[in-house]
mmCIF file of C-alpha atoms in Angstrom:
data_model
loop_
_atom_site.group_PDB
_atom_site.id
_atom_site.type_symbol
_atom_site.label_atom_id
_atom_site.label_comp_id
_atom_site.label_asym_id
_atom_site.label_seq_id
_atom_site.Cartn_x
_atom_site.Cartn_y
_atom_site.Cartn_z
ATOM 1 C CA UNK A 93 -9.779 19.850 -8.346
ATOM 2 C CA UNK A 94 -12.364 19.758 -5.555
ATOM 3 C CA UNK A 95 -11.379 19.268 -1.904
ATOM 4 C CA UNK A 96 -13.943 17.023 -0.216
ATOM 5 C CA UNK A 97 -14.370 17.499 3.556
ATOM 6 C CA UNK A 98 -17.910 16.156 4.097
ATOM 7 C CA UNK A 99 -20.295 13.602 2.621
ATOM 8 C CA UNK A 100 -22.530 16.434 1.437
ATOM 9 C CA UNK A 101 -19.652 18.014 -0.479
ATOM 10 C CA UNK A 102 -18.910 14.613 -2.018
ATOM 11 C CA UNK A 103 -22.496 14.177 -3.175
ATOM 12 C CA UNK A 104 -22.512 17.616 -4.810
ATOM 13 C CA UNK A 105 -19.080 17.244 -6.416
ATOM 14 C CA UNK A 106 -19.963 13.920 -8.074
ATOM 15 C CA UNK A 107 -22.897 15.475 -9.938
ATOM 16 C CA UNK A 108 -20.645 15.848 -12.950
ATOM 17 C CA UNK A 109 -20.938 14.493 -16.488
ATOM 18 C CA UNK A 110 -17.238 14.362 -17.314
ATOM 19 C CA UNK A 111 -14.447 12.029 -16.092
ATOM 20 C CA UNK A 112 -13.991 11.787 -12.319
ATOM 21 C CA UNK A 113 -10.726 10.911 -10.575
ATOM 22 C CA UNK A 114 -10.068 10.222 -6.897
ATOM 23 C CA UNK A 115 -6.974 11.276 -4.985
ATOM 24 C CA UNK A 116 -5.843 10.551 -1.442
ATOM 25 C CA UNK A 117 -2.376 11.905 -0.680
ATOM 26 C CA UNK A 118 -0.982 10.954 -4.093
ATOM 27 C CA UNK A 119 1.816 8.786 -2.660
ATOM 28 C CA UNK A 120 0.918 5.822 -4.874
ATOM 29 C CA UNK A 121 0.010 7.650 -8.086
ATOM 30 C CA UNK A 122 1.885 8.106 -11.356
ATOM 31 C CA UNK A 123 0.453 11.358 -12.701
ATOM 32 C CA UNK A 124 0.633 11.878 -16.461
ATOM 33 C CA UNK A 125 0.533 15.281 -18.159
ATOM 34 C CA UNK A 126 -3.182 15.610 -18.861
ATOM 35 C CA UNK A 127 -5.908 14.867 -16.336
ATOM 36 C CA UNK A 128 -9.127 15.884 -18.017
ATOM 37 C CA UNK A 129 -12.285 16.250 -15.980
ATOM 38 C CA UNK A 130 -12.683 16.648 -12.221
ATOM 39 C CA UNK A 131 -10.364 15.348 -9.516
ATOM 40 C CA UNK A 132 -11.742 14.802 -6.013
ATOM 41 C CA UNK A 133 -9.219 15.201 -3.180
ATOM 42 C CA UNK A 134 -10.703 13.217 -0.292
ATOM 43 C CA UNK A 135 -10.147 15.121 2.976
ATOM 44 C CA UNK A 136 -12.878 13.601 5.167
ATOM 45 C CA UNK A 137 -11.460 13.550 8.716
ATOM 46 C CA UNK A 138 -12.313 12.064 12.079
ATOM 47 C CA UNK A 139 -11.402 9.118 14.321
ATOM 48 C CA UNK A 140 -13.975 7.450 16.581
ATOM 49 C CA UNK A 141 -12.707 4.792 18.984
ATOM 50 C CA UNK A 142 -15.177 2.571 20.858
ATOM 51 C CA UNK A 143 -13.936 -0.104 23.311
ATOM 52 C CA UNK A 144 -15.765 -3.447 23.405
ATOM 53 C CA UNK A 145 -16.390 -5.689 26.384
ATOM 54 C CA UNK A 146 -14.126 -8.412 24.932
ATOM 55 C CA UNK A 147 -11.072 -6.154 25.001
ATOM 56 C CA UNK A 148 -11.121 -5.151 21.342
ATOM 57 C CA UNK A 149 -11.660 -1.675 19.912
ATOM 58 C CA UNK A 150 -13.778 -0.530 17.003
ATOM 59 C CA UNK A 151 -12.402 2.426 15.089
ATOM 60 C CA UNK A 152 -14.301 4.455 12.490
ATOM 61 C CA UNK A 153 -11.781 6.561 10.579
ATOM 62 C CA UNK A 154 -12.321 9.220 7.928
ATOM 63 C CA UNK A 155 -10.756 8.445 4.559
ATOM 64 C CA UNK A 156 -8.788 11.688 4.598
ATOM 65 C CA UNK A 157 -6.845 10.896 7.758
ATOM 66 C CA UNK A 158 -3.123 10.223 7.344
ATOM 67 C CA UNK A 159 -2.348 6.513 7.698
ATOM 68 C CA UNK A 160 0.815 6.754 9.818
ATOM 69 C CA UNK A 161 -0.835 9.255 12.159
ATOM 70 C CA UNK A 162 -3.584 6.684 12.704
ATOM 71 C CA UNK A 163 -0.969 4.045 13.562
ATOM 72 C CA UNK A 164 0.650 6.478 16.026
ATOM 73 C CA UNK A 165 -2.774 7.198 17.550
ATOM 74 C CA UNK A 166 -3.449 3.504 18.188
ATOM 75 C CA UNK A 167 0.013 3.003 19.708
ATOM 76 C CA UNK A 168 -0.573 5.982 22.013
ATOM 77 C CA UNK A 169 -3.862 4.380 23.081
ATOM 78 C CA UNK A 170 -2.024 1.052 23.597
ATOM 79 C CA UNK A 171 -4.163 -0.655 20.969
ATOM 80 C CA UNK A 172 -2.246 -3.275 19.014
ATOM 81 C CA UNK A 173 -2.872 -4.405 15.449
ATOM 82 C CA UNK A 174 -1.417 -1.698 13.184
ATOM 83 C CA UNK A 175 2.177 -1.700 14.457
ATOM 84 C CA UNK A 176 3.568 -3.668 11.469
ATOM 85 C CA UNK A 177 2.029 -1.110 9.110
ATOM 86 C CA UNK A 178 3.845 1.905 10.563
ATOM 87 C CA UNK A 179 5.313 4.587 8.282
ATOM 88 C CA UNK A 180 3.385 3.500 5.184
ATOM 89 C CA UNK A 181 2.644 6.791 3.404
ATOM 90 C CA UNK A 182 -0.797 7.792 2.202
ATOM 91 C CA UNK A 183 -4.319 8.232 3.496
ATOM 92 C CA UNK A 184 -6.630 5.879 5.386
ATOM 93 C CA UNK A 185 -9.040 5.743 2.439
ATOM 94 C CA UNK A 186 -6.287 4.550 0.123
ATOM 95 C CA UNK A 187 -5.277 1.734 2.486
ATOM 96 C CA UNK A 188 -8.133 -0.711 1.673
ATOM 97 C CA UNK A 189 -8.020 0.311 -1.989
ATOM 98 C CA UNK A 190 -4.854 -1.726 -2.459
ATOM 99 C CA UNK A 191 -5.021 -3.720 0.787
ATOM 100 C CA UNK A 192 -1.751 -2.474 2.236
ATOM 101 C CA UNK A 193 0.434 -4.928 4.102
ATOM 102 C CA UNK A 194 3.917 -5.223 5.558
ATOM 103 C CA UNK A 195 5.998 -7.519 7.746
ATOM 104 C CA UNK A 196 3.394 -10.230 8.120
ATOM 105 C CA UNK A 197 0.289 -8.077 8.607
ATOM 106 C CA UNK A 198 -2.402 -7.538 5.946
ATOM 107 C CA UNK A 199 -4.895 -4.729 6.459
ATOM 108 C CA UNK A 200 -7.786 -6.899 5.218
ATOM 109 C CA UNK A 201 -7.558 -8.982 8.410
ATOM 110 C CA UNK A 202 -8.279 -5.877 10.492
ATOM 111 C CA UNK A 203 -11.117 -4.338 8.494
ATOM 112 C CA UNK A 204 -14.691 -4.900 9.606
ATOM 113 C CA UNK A 205 -16.254 -2.818 6.810
ATOM 114 C CA UNK A 206 -15.673 0.048 4.406
ATOM 115 C CA UNK A 207 -18.159 2.897 3.979
ATOM 116 C CA UNK A 208 -18.545 4.259 0.445
ATOM 117 C CA UNK A 209 -20.623 6.611 -1.637
ATOM 118 C CA UNK A 210 -21.844 4.930 -4.832
ATOM 119 C CA UNK A 211 -21.738 7.493 -7.614
ATOM 120 C CA UNK A 212 -24.020 5.480 -9.895
ATOM 121 C CA UNK A 213 -26.855 4.767 -7.436
ATOM 122 C CA UNK A 214 -26.220 8.005 -5.490
ATOM 123 C CA UNK A 215 -26.423 6.036 -2.245
ATOM 124 C CA UNK A 216 -24.188 5.591 0.781
ATOM 125 C CA UNK A 217 -23.252 1.958 1.352
ATOM 126 C CA UNK A 218 -21.333 -0.132 3.875
ATOM 127 C CA UNK A 219 -19.363 -3.041 2.423
ATOM 128 C CA UNK A 220 -18.297 -5.827 4.758
ATOM 129 C CA UNK A 221 -14.740 -7.073 4.558
ATOM 130 C CA UNK A 222 -15.966 -10.178 2.695
ATOM 131 C CA UNK A 223 -17.583 -8.001 0.015
ATOM 132 C CA UNK A 224 -14.393 -6.006 -0.577
ATOM 133 C CA UNK A 225 -12.723 -8.928 -2.442
ATOM 134 C CA UNK A 226 -9.373 -8.292 -0.789
ATOM 135 C CA UNK A 227 -6.350 -9.919 -2.377
ATOM 136 C CA UNK A 228 -2.621 -9.308 -2.509
ATOM 137 C CA UNK A 229 -2.378 -5.513 -2.991
ATOM 138 C CA UNK A 230 -5.839 -5.345 -4.511
ATOM 139 C CA UNK A 231 -9.529 -5.057 -3.678
ATOM 140 C CA UNK A 232 -12.905 -4.603 -5.329
ATOM 141 C CA UNK A 233 -12.177 -0.870 -5.423
ATOM 142 C CA UNK A 234 -9.166 -1.455 -7.650
ATOM 143 C CA UNK A 235 -10.464 -4.217 -9.907
ATOM 144 C CA UNK A 236 -13.784 -2.570 -10.759
ATOM 145 C CA UNK A 237 -14.298 0.850 -12.323
ATOM 146 C CA UNK A 238 -12.116 3.190 -10.280
ATOM 147 C CA UNK A 239 -14.603 5.990 -9.666
ATOM 148 C CA UNK A 240 -17.787 3.983 -9.074
ATOM 149 C CA UNK A 241 -17.436 3.924 -5.279
ATOM 150 C CA UNK A 242 -15.706 6.597 -3.224
ATOM 151 C CA UNK A 243 -14.338 5.375 0.115
ATOM 152 C CA UNK A 244 -15.464 7.754 2.877
ATOM 153 C CA UNK A 245 -14.726 5.838 6.112
ATOM 154 C CA UNK A 246 -12.915 2.667 7.156
ATOM 155 C CA UNK A 247 -14.083 0.582 10.127
ATOM 156 C CA UNK A 248 -11.378 -1.416 11.931
ATOM 157 C CA UNK A 249 -11.438 -3.946 14.759
ATOM 158 C CA UNK A 250 -8.173 -3.873 16.725
ATOM 159 C CA UNK A 251 -6.734 -4.954 20.034
ATOM 160 C CA UNK A 252 -7.037 -8.735 19.933
ATOM 161 C CA UNK A 253 -4.476 -9.537 17.243
ATOM 162 C CA UNK A 254 -1.366 -11.374 18.347
ATOM 163 C CA UNK A 255 1.948 -9.621 17.804
ATOM 164 C CA UNK A 256 3.713 -10.555 14.536
ATOM 165 C CA UNK A 257 7.503 -10.340 14.406
ATOM 166 C CA UNK A 258 8.455 -13.499 12.503
ATOM 167 C CA UNK A 259 9.916 -11.673 9.488
ATOM 168 C CA UNK A 260 13.702 -11.986 9.408
ATOM 169 C CA UNK A 261 14.336 -8.221 9.362
ATOM 170 C CA UNK A 262 12.084 -7.732 12.380
ATOM 171 C CA UNK A 263 13.671 -10.613 14.274
ATOM 172 C CA UNK A 264 17.116 -9.083 13.774
ATOM 173 C CA UNK A 265 15.942 -5.736 15.115
ATOM 174 C CA UNK A 266 14.196 -7.275 18.107
ATOM 175 C CA UNK A 267 16.655 -10.022 19.075
ATOM 176 C CA UNK A 268 17.909 -7.911 22.001
ATOM 177 C CA UNK A 269 14.547 -8.463 23.719
ATOM 178 C CA UNK A 270 12.958 -11.577 25.165
ATOM 179 C CA UNK A 271 9.553 -12.544 23.768
ATOM 180 C CA UNK A 272 7.858 -11.098 26.855
ATOM 181 C CA UNK A 273 9.602 -7.755 26.330
ATOM 182 C CA UNK A 274 8.417 -7.334 22.722
ATOM 183 C CA UNK A 275 5.522 -4.888 22.535
ATOM 184 C CA UNK A 276 3.523 -3.276 19.740
ATOM 185 C CA UNK A 277 5.493 -0.058 20.215
ATOM 186 C CA UNK A 278 8.816 -1.874 19.883
ATOM 187 C CA UNK A 279 7.618 -3.633 16.746
ATOM 188 C CA UNK A 280 6.504 -0.297 15.268
ATOM 189 C CA UNK A 281 9.856 1.293 16.140
ATOM 190 C CA UNK A 282 11.681 -1.583 14.433
ATOM 191 C CA UNK A 283 9.472 -1.321 11.338
ATOM 192 C CA UNK A 284 10.128 2.429 11.140
ATOM 193 C CA UNK A 285 13.898 1.878 11.371
ATOM 194 C CA UNK A 286 13.815 -0.781 8.662
ATOM 195 C CA UNK A 287 11.729 1.348 6.304
ATOM 196 C CA UNK A 288 13.929 4.415 6.817
ATOM 197 C CA UNK A 289 17.055 2.383 6.100
ATOM 198 C CA UNK A 290 15.649 0.724 2.968
ATOM 199 C CA UNK A 291 13.452 3.409 1.438
ATOM 200 C CA UNK A 292 14.314 6.967 0.405
ATOM 201 C CA UNK A 293 12.381 9.806 2.040
ATOM 202 C CA UNK A 294 9.771 10.758 -0.573
ATOM 203 C CA UNK A 295 9.886 14.379 0.629
ATOM 204 C CA UNK A 296 13.543 14.605 -0.463
ATOM 205 C CA UNK A 297 13.689 12.118 -3.329
ATOM 206 C CA UNK A 298 10.397 11.695 -5.150
ATOM 207 C CA UNK A 299 9.257 8.053 -5.162
ATOM 208 C CA UNK A 300 6.135 5.929 -4.735
ATOM 209 C CA UNK A 301 7.587 3.230 -2.531
ATOM 210 C CA UNK A 302 7.329 -0.205 -4.145
ATOM 211 C CA UNK A 303 6.744 0.247 -7.861
ATOM 212 C CA UNK A 304 6.150 -3.477 -8.474
ATOM 213 C CA UNK A 305 4.141 -6.179 -6.723
ATOM 214 C CA UNK A 306 5.935 -9.290 -5.511
ATOM 215 C CA UNK A 307 4.944 -12.098 -7.902
ATOM 216 C CA UNK A 308 3.275 -15.337 -6.807
ATOM 217 C CA UNK A 309 4.417 -18.531 -8.534
ATOM 218 C CA UNK A 310 3.899 -22.292 -8.267
ATOM 219 C CA UNK A 311 5.960 -24.365 -5.833
ATOM 220 C CA UNK A 312 7.785 -26.235 -8.616
ATOM 221 C CA UNK A 313 8.631 -22.956 -10.360
ATOM 222 C CA UNK A 314 9.979 -21.584 -7.102
ATOM 223 C CA UNK A 315 12.249 -24.576 -6.513
ATOM 224 C CA UNK A 316 13.735 -24.197 -9.999
ATOM 225 C CA UNK A 317 14.172 -20.447 -9.553
ATOM 226 C CA UNK A 318 15.806 -20.897 -6.156
ATOM 227 C CA UNK A 319 18.346 -23.318 -7.640
ATOM 228 C CA UNK A 320 19.103 -20.806 -10.379
ATOM 229 C CA UNK A 321 19.462 -17.517 -8.486
ATOM 230 C CA UNK A 322 18.931 -18.215 -4.766
ATOM 231 C CA UNK A 323 15.771 -16.475 -3.645
ATOM 232 C CA UNK A 324 13.676 -16.466 -0.471
ATOM 233 C CA UNK A 325 10.068 -17.588 -0.891
ATOM 234 C CA UNK A 326 7.077 -17.062 1.381
ATOM 235 C CA UNK A 327 4.078 -19.427 1.389
ATOM 236 C CA UNK A 328 0.995 -17.811 -0.135
ATOM 237 C CA UNK A 329 -2.095 -20.041 -0.184
ATOM 238 C CA UNK A 330 -0.944 -23.066 -2.230
ATOM 239 C CA UNK A 331 1.802 -21.077 -3.995
ATOM 240 C CA UNK A 332 4.923 -19.084 -3.144
ATOM 241 C CA UNK A 333 5.378 -15.316 -3.098
ATOM 242 C CA UNK A 334 8.856 -14.174 -4.093
ATOM 243 C CA UNK A 335 10.609 -10.792 -3.786
ATOM 244 C CA UNK A 336 10.550 -8.916 -7.076
ATOM 245 C CA UNK A 337 13.576 -6.944 -5.833
ATOM 246 C CA UNK A 338 15.766 -10.045 -6.168
ATOM 247 C CA UNK A 339 14.669 -10.601 -9.760
ATOM 248 C CA UNK A 340 15.311 -6.947 -10.615
ATOM 249 C CA UNK A 341 18.763 -7.135 -9.039
ATOM 250 C CA UNK A 342 19.707 -10.329 -10.895
ATOM 251 C CA UNK A 343 18.726 -8.690 -14.182
ATOM 252 C CA UNK A 344 21.203 -5.872 -13.525
ATOM 253 C CA UNK A 345 18.834 -3.003 -12.825
ATOM 254 C CA UNK A 346 19.870 -2.185 -9.277
ATOM 255 C CA UNK A 347 21.398 1.301 -9.073
ATOM 256 C CA UNK A 348 20.873 2.153 -12.753
ATOM 257 C CA UNK A 349 19.623 5.612 -13.720
ATOM 258 C CA UNK A 350 17.862 6.118 -17.057
ATOM 259 C CA UNK A 351 16.335 9.390 -18.247
ATOM 260 C CA UNK A 352 16.262 10.800 -14.718
ATOM 261 C CA UNK A 353 14.697 7.676 -13.155
ATOM 262 C CA UNK A 354 16.915 5.700 -10.767
ATOM 263 C CA UNK A 355 16.404 2.136 -9.590
ATOM 264 C CA UNK A 356 17.137 2.573 -5.882
ATOM 265 C CA UNK A 357 20.345 0.767 -4.897
ATOM 266 C CA UNK A 358 19.148 -0.148 -1.385
ATOM 267 C CA UNK A 359 15.776 -1.478 -2.554
ATOM 268 C CA UNK A 360 15.365 -1.994 -6.320
ATOM 269 C CA UNK A 361 11.567 -2.225 -6.010
ATOM 270 C CA UNK A 362 11.703 1.565 -5.685
ATOM 271 C CA UNK A 363 12.100 3.963 -8.602
ATOM 272 C CA UNK A 364 13.477 7.355 -7.540
ATOM 273 C CA UNK A 365 13.061 10.661 -9.344
ATOM 274 C CA UNK A 366 16.481 12.182 -9.909
ATOM 275 C CA UNK A 367 15.570 14.598 -12.706
ATOM 276 C CA UNK A 368 12.480 13.243 -14.509
ATOM 277 C CA UNK A 369 9.774 15.786 -15.341
ATOM 278 C CA UNK A 370 7.011 13.527 -16.650
ATOM 279 C CA UNK A 371 5.253 10.465 -15.327
ATOM 280 C CA UNK A 372 5.690 8.657 -18.620
ATOM 281 C CA UNK A 373 9.457 8.495 -17.985
ATOM 282 C CA UNK A 374 8.773 6.269 -14.961
ATOM 283 C CA UNK A 375 6.444 4.057 -16.978
ATOM 284 C CA UNK A 376 9.054 3.665 -19.717
ATOM 285 C CA UNK A 377 11.714 2.469 -17.249
ATOM 286 C CA UNK A 378 9.191 0.230 -15.470
ATOM 287 C CA UNK A 379 8.174 -1.367 -18.781
ATOM 288 C CA UNK A 380 11.824 -2.116 -19.584
ATOM 289 C CA UNK A 381 12.241 -3.800 -16.194
ATOM 290 C CA UNK A 382 9.052 -5.828 -16.651
ATOM 291 C CA UNK A 383 10.187 -6.973 -20.112
ATOM 292 C CA UNK A 384 13.614 -8.055 -18.893
ATOM 293 C CA UNK A 385 12.124 -10.093 -16.016
ATOM 294 C CA UNK A 386 9.695 -11.720 -18.437
ATOM 295 C CA UNK A 387 12.438 -12.499 -20.935
ATOM 296 C CA UNK A 388 14.798 -14.109 -18.408
ATOM 297 C CA UNK A 389 12.440 -15.799 -15.941
ATOM 298 C CA UNK A 390 9.079 -15.924 -17.752
ATOM 299 C CA UNK A 391 7.549 -14.161 -14.725
ATOM 300 C CA UNK A 392 5.108 -11.274 -15.054
ATOM 301 C CA UNK A 393 5.685 -8.254 -12.818
ATOM 302 C CA UNK A 394 2.691 -6.044 -12.096
ATOM 303 C CA UNK A 395 2.882 -2.333 -11.320
ATOM 304 C CA UNK A 396 1.723 -1.381 -7.823
ATOM 305 C CA UNK A 397 0.909 2.343 -8.276
ATOM 306 C CA UNK A 398 -2.159 3.735 -10.010
ATOM 307 C CA UNK A 399 -1.639 5.596 -13.295
ATOM 308 C CA UNK A 400 -3.857 8.659 -13.729
ATOM 309 C CA UNK A 401 -4.350 10.707 -16.896
ATOM 310 C CA UNK A 402 -2.667 10.496 -20.259
ATOM 311 C CA UNK A 403 0.510 11.891 -21.788
#
């Protein structure tokens, strides 16, 4: 494993003929027993904040910065935009990799560009947001060969986004305030409370947050599904995004513990490590869940974390 603190260290470390793997903080990684080759731990730091004349702010952030600390930094500076993404674990460099999002805010809407080092061409590049092919929990960095481009910095434009608090959970937390009293800090505080209530602390109970992506289905399929099990749907382009947690619950997985892997009772999207010792145990349980959802609803669940290595 090589700890990367500068672009020069990154350039030297990638002069390697064997397999290369990238690691942020590891909060979205299923690690299998054998990881052959060289792993690069991206620790490039730094936050530059430049105000613009139109009231917005441009931030250039090192990929090794902690994501939640960045959110706290912007709130301290009274810069809105990231408040809905508070308390998401992981590094800044990992955020565009899977296009993180929560409570009505997608990171892709805030990114101006992503700076990378291309291992193949040996050149530093800057990819505009349009060239990152952002989608629901995905990007060009995830759909193409994983180690081709190493994210070194993320450039954000913040400060002019309207506040988003139209999700039901947020509305319930904020209903004590009038619309004029709702601020970015109060939204962030509400998001933090919601996440702490729903999700186990990964420092006490090992977990990767959401283990499955919420599926997107056609409108007609959603209407049929809603009649069958009662499920909330959210418009997504010309389709409907539905909560995978509801499907998992209906199939009887909520609260079950198999081979040391527990389906979290408060939020069945989360798989918690009670006594498992190998990553493959999580994949085995996840595969069983995926198969049961497919068998009952003919809906495909996709895994959200990245799987590294082999067993």
